[in-house]
mmCIF file of N, CA and C in Angstrom:
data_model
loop_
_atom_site.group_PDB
_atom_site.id
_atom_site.type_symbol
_atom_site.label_atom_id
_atom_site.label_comp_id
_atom_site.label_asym_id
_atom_site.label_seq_id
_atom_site.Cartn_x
_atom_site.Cartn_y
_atom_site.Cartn_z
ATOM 1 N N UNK A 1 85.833 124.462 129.341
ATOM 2 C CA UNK A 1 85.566 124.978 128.007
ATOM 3 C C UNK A 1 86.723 124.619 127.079
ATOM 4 N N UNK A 2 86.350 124.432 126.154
ATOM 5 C CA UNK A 2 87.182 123.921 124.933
ATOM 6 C C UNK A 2 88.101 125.135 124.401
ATOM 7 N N UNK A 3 89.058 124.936 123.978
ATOM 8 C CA UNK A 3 90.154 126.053 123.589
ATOM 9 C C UNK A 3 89.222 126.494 122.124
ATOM 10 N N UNK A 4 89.290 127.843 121.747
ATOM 11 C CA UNK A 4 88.062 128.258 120.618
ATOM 12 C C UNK A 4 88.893 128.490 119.483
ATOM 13 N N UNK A 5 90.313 128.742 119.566
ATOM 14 C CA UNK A 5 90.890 128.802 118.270
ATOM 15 C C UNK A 5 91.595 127.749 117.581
ATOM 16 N N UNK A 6 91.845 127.598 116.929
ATOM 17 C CA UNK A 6 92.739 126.139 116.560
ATOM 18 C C UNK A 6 94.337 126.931 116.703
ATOM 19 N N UNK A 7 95.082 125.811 117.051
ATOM 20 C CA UNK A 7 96.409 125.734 116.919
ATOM 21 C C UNK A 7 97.244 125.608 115.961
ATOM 22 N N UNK A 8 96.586 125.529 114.768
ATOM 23 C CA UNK A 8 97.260 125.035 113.565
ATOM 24 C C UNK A 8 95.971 124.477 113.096
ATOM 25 N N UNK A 9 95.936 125.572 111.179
ATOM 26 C CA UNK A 9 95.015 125.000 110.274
ATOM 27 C C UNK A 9 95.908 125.256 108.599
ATOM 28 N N UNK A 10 95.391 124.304 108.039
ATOM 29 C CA UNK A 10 96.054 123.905 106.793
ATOM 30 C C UNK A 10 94.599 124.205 106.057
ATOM 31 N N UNK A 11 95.141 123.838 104.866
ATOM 32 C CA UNK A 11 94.062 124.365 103.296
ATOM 33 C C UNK A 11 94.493 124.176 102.048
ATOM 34 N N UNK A 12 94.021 123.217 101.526
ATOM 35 C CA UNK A 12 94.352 123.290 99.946
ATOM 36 C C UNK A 12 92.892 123.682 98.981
ATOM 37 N N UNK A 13 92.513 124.077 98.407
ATOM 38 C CA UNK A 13 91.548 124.693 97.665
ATOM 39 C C UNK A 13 90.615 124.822 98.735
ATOM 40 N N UNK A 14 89.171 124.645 98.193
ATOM 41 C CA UNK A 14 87.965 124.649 99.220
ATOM 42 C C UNK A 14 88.195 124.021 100.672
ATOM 43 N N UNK A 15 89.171 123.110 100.950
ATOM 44 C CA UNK A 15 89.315 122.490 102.178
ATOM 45 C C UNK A 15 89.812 122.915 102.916
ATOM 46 N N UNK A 16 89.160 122.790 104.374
ATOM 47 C CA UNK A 16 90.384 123.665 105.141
ATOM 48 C C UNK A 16 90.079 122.634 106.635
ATOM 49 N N UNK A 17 91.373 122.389 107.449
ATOM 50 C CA UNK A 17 91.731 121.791 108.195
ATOM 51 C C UNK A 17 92.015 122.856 109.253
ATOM 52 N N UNK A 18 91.375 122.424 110.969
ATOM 53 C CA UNK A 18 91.739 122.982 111.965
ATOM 54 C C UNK A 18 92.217 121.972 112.958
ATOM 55 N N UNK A 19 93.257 122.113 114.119
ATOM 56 C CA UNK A 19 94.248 121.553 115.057
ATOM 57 C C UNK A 19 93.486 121.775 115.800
ATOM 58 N N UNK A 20 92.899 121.410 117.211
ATOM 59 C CA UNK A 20 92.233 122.051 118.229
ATOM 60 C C UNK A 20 93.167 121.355 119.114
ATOM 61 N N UNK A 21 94.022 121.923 120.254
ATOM 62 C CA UNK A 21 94.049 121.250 122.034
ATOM 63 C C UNK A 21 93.056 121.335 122.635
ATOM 64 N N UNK A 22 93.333 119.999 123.084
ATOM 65 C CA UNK A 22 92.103 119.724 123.833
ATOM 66 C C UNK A 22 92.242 119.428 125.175
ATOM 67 N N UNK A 23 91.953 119.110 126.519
ATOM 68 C CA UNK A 23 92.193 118.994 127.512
ATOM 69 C C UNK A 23 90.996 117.791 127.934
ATOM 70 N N UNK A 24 91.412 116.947 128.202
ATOM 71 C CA UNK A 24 90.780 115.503 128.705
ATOM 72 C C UNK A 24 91.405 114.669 130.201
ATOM 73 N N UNK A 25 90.454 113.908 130.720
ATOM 74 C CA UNK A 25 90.631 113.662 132.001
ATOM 75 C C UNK A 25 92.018 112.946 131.586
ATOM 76 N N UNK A 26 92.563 112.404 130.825
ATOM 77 C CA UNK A 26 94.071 111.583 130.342
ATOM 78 C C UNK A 26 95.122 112.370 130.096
ATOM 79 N N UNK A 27 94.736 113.673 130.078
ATOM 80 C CA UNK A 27 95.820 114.976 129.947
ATOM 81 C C UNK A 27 95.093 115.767 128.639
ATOM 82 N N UNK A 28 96.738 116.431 127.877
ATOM 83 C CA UNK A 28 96.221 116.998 126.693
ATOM 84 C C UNK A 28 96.099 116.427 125.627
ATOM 85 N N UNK A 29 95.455 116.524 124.699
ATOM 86 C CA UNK A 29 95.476 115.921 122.829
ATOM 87 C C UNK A 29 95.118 116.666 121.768
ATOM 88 N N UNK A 30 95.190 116.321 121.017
ATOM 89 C CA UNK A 30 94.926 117.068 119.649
ATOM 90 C C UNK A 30 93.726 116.367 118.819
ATOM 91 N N UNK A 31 92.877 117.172 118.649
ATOM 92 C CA UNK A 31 91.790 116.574 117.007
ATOM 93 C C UNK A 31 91.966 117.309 115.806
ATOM 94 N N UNK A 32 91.418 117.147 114.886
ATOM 95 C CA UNK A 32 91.234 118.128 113.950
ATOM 96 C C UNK A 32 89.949 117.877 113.575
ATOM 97 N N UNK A 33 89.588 118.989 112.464
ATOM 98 C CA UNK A 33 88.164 119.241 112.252
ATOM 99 C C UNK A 33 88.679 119.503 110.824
ATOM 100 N N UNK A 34 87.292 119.108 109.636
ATOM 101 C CA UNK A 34 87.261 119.814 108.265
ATOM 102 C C UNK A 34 86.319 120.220 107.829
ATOM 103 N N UNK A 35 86.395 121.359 107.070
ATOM 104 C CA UNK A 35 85.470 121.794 106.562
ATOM 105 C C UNK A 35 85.286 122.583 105.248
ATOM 106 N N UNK A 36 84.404 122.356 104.228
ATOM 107 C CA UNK A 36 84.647 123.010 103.094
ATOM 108 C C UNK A 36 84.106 124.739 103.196
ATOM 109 N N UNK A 37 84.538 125.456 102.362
ATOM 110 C CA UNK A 37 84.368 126.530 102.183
ATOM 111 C C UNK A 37 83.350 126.899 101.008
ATOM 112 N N UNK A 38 82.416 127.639 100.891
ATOM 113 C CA UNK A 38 81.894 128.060 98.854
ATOM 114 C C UNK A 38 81.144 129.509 99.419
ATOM 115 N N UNK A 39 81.078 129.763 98.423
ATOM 116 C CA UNK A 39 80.530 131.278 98.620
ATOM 117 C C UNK A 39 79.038 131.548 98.240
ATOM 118 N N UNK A 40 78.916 132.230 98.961
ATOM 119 C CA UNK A 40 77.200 132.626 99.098
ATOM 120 C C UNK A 40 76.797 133.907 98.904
ATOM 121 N N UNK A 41 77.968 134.911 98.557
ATOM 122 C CA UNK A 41 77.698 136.139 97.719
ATOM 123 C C UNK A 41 78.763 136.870 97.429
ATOM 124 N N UNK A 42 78.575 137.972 96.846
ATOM 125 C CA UNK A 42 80.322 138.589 96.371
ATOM 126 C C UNK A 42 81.320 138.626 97.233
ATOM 127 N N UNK A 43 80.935 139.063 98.288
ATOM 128 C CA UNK A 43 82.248 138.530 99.822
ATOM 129 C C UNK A 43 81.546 137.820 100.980
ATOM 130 N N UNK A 44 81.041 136.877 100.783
ATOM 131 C CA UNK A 44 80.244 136.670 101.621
ATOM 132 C C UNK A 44 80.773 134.828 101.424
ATOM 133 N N UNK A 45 80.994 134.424 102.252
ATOM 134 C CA UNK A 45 81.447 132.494 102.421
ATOM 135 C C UNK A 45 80.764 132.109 103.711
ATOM 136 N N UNK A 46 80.861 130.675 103.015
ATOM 137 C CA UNK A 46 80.059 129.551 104.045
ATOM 138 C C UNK A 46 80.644 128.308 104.443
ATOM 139 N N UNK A 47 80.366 127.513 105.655
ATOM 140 C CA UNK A 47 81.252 126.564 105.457
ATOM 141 C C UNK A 47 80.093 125.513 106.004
ATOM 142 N N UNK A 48 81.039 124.260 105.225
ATOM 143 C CA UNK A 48 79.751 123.644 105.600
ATOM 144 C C UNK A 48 80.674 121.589 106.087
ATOM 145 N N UNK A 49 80.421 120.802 106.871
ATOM 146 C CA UNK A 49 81.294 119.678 106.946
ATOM 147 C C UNK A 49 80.519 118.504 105.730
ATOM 148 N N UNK A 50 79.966 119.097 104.721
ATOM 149 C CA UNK A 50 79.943 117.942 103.592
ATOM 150 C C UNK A 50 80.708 118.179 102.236
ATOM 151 N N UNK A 51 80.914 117.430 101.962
ATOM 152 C CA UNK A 51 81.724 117.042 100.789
ATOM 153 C C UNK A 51 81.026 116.852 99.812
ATOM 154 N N UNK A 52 82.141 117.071 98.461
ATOM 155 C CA UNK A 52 81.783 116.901 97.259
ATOM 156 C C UNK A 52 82.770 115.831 96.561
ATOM 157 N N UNK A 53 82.550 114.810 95.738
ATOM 158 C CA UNK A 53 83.282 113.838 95.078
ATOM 159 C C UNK A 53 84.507 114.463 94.524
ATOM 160 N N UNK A 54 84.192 115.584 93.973
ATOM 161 C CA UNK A 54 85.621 116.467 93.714
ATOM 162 C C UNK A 54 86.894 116.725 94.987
ATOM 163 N N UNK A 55 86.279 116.771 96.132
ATOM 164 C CA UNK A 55 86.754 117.579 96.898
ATOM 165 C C UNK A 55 87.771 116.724 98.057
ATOM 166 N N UNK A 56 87.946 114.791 97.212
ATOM 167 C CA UNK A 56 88.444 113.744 98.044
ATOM 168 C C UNK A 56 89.971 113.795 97.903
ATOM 169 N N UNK A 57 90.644 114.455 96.621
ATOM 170 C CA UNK A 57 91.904 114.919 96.783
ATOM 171 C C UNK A 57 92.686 115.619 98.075
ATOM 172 N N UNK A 58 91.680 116.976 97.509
ATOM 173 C CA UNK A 58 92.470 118.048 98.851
ATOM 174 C C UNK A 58 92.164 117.583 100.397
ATOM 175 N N UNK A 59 90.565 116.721 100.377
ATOM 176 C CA UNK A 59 90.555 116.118 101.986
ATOM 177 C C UNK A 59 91.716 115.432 102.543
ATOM 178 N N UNK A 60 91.971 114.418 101.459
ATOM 179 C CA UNK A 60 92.906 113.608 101.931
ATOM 180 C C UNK A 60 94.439 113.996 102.550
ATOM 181 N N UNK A 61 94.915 114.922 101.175
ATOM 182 C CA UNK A 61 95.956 116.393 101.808
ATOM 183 C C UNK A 61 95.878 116.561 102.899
ATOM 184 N N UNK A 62 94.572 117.539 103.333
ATOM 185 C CA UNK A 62 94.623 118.010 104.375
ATOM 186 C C UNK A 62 94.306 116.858 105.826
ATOM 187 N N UNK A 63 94.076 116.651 105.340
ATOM 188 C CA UNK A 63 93.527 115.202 106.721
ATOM 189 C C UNK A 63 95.225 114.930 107.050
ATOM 190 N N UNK A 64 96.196 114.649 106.265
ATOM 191 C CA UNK A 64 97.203 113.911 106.758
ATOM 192 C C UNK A 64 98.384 114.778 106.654
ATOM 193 N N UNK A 65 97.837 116.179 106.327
ATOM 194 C CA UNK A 65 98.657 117.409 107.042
ATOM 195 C C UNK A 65 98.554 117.681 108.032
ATOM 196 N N UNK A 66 97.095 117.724 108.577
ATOM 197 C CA UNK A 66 96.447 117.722 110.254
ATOM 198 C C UNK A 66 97.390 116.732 111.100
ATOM 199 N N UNK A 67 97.328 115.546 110.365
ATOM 200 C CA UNK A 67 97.131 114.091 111.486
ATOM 201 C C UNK A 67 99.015 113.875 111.374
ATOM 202 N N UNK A 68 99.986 114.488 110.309
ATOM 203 C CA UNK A 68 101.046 114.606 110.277
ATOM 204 C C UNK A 68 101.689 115.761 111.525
ATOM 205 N N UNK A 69 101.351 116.923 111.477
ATOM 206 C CA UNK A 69 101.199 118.107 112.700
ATOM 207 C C UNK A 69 101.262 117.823 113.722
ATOM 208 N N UNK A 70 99.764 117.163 113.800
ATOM 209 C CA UNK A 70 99.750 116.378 115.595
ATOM 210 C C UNK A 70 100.962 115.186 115.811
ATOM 211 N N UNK A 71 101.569 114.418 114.966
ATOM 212 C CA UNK A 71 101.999 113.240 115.313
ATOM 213 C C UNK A 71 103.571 114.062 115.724
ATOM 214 N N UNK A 72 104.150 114.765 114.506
ATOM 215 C CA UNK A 72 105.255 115.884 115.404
ATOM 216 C C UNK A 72 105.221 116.211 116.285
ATOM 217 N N UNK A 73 104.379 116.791 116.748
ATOM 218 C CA UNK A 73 104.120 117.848 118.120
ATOM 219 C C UNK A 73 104.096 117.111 119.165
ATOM 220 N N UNK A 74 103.159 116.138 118.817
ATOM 221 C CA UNK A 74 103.290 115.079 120.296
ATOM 222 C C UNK A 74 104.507 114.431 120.073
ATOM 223 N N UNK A 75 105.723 114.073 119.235
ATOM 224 C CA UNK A 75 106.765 113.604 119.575
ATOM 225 C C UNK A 75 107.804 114.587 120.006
ATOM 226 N N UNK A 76 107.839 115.710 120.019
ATOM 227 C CA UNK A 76 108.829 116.829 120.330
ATOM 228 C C UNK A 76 108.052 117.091 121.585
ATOM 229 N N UNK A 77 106.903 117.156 121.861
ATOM 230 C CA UNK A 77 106.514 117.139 123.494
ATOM 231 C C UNK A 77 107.107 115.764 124.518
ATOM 232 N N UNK A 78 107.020 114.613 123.816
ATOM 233 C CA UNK A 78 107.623 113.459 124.503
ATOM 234 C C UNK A 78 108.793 113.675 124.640
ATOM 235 N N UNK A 79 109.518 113.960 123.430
ATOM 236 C CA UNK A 79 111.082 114.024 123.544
ATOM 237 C C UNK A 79 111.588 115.221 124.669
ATOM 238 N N UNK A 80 110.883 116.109 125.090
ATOM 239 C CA UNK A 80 110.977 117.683 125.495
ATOM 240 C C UNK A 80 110.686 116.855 127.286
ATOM 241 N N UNK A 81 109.429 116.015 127.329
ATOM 242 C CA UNK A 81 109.123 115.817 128.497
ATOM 243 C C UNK A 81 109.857 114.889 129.173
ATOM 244 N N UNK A 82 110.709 114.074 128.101
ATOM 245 C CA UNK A 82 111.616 112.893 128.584
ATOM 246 C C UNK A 82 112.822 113.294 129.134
ATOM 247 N N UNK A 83 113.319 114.855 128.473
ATOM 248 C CA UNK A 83 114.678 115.283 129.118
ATOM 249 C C UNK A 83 115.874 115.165 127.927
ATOM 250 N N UNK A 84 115.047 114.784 126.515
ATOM 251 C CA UNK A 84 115.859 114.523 125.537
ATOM 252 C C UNK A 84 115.913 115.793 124.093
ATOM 253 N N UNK A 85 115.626 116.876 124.856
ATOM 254 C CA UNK A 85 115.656 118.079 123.972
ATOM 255 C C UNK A 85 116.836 118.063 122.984
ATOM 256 N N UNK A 86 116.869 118.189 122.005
ATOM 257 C CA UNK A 86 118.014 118.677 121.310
ATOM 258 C C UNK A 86 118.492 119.964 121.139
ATOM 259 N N UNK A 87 117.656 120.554 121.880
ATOM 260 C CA UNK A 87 118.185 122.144 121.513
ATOM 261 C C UNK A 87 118.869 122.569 122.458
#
């Protein structure tokens, strides 16, 4: 079973970005997922994975806040697994 919470999610307006670990026969990895947000009654929201022409700013943000996250993490795990901790 797939890990159900994300590890790390980002958001700039309607967009919102989730981290998932994942576990694969090659070890562990990271994806992310996006999805917009809009509302469907006074407290009531929806999310949905299509886009709006408006909405190619904050994707892009968030896409390479996600894909920035993972690329850290997996280098402080390499560096951590190599024996080259700095801390």
């Amino acid at each position: 079973m797939q890990n159900e919470k994300p590890v790390q999610t980002f958001r700039r307006g309607a967009i919102g970005g989730s981290v998932w670990l994942r576990h694969g026969r090659n070890g562990v990895f990271y994806e992310f997922s996006l999805s917009r947000c809009y509302p469907i009654g006074e407290e009531e929201f929806g999310y949905t994975n299509s886009f709006r022409q408006k909405d190619a700013d904050d994707i892009a943000s968030v896409a390479l806040s996600a894909a920035d996250w993972i690329r850290r993490t997996m280098d402080n795990a390499e560096t951590v697994t190599l024996g080259h901790d700095a801390a």
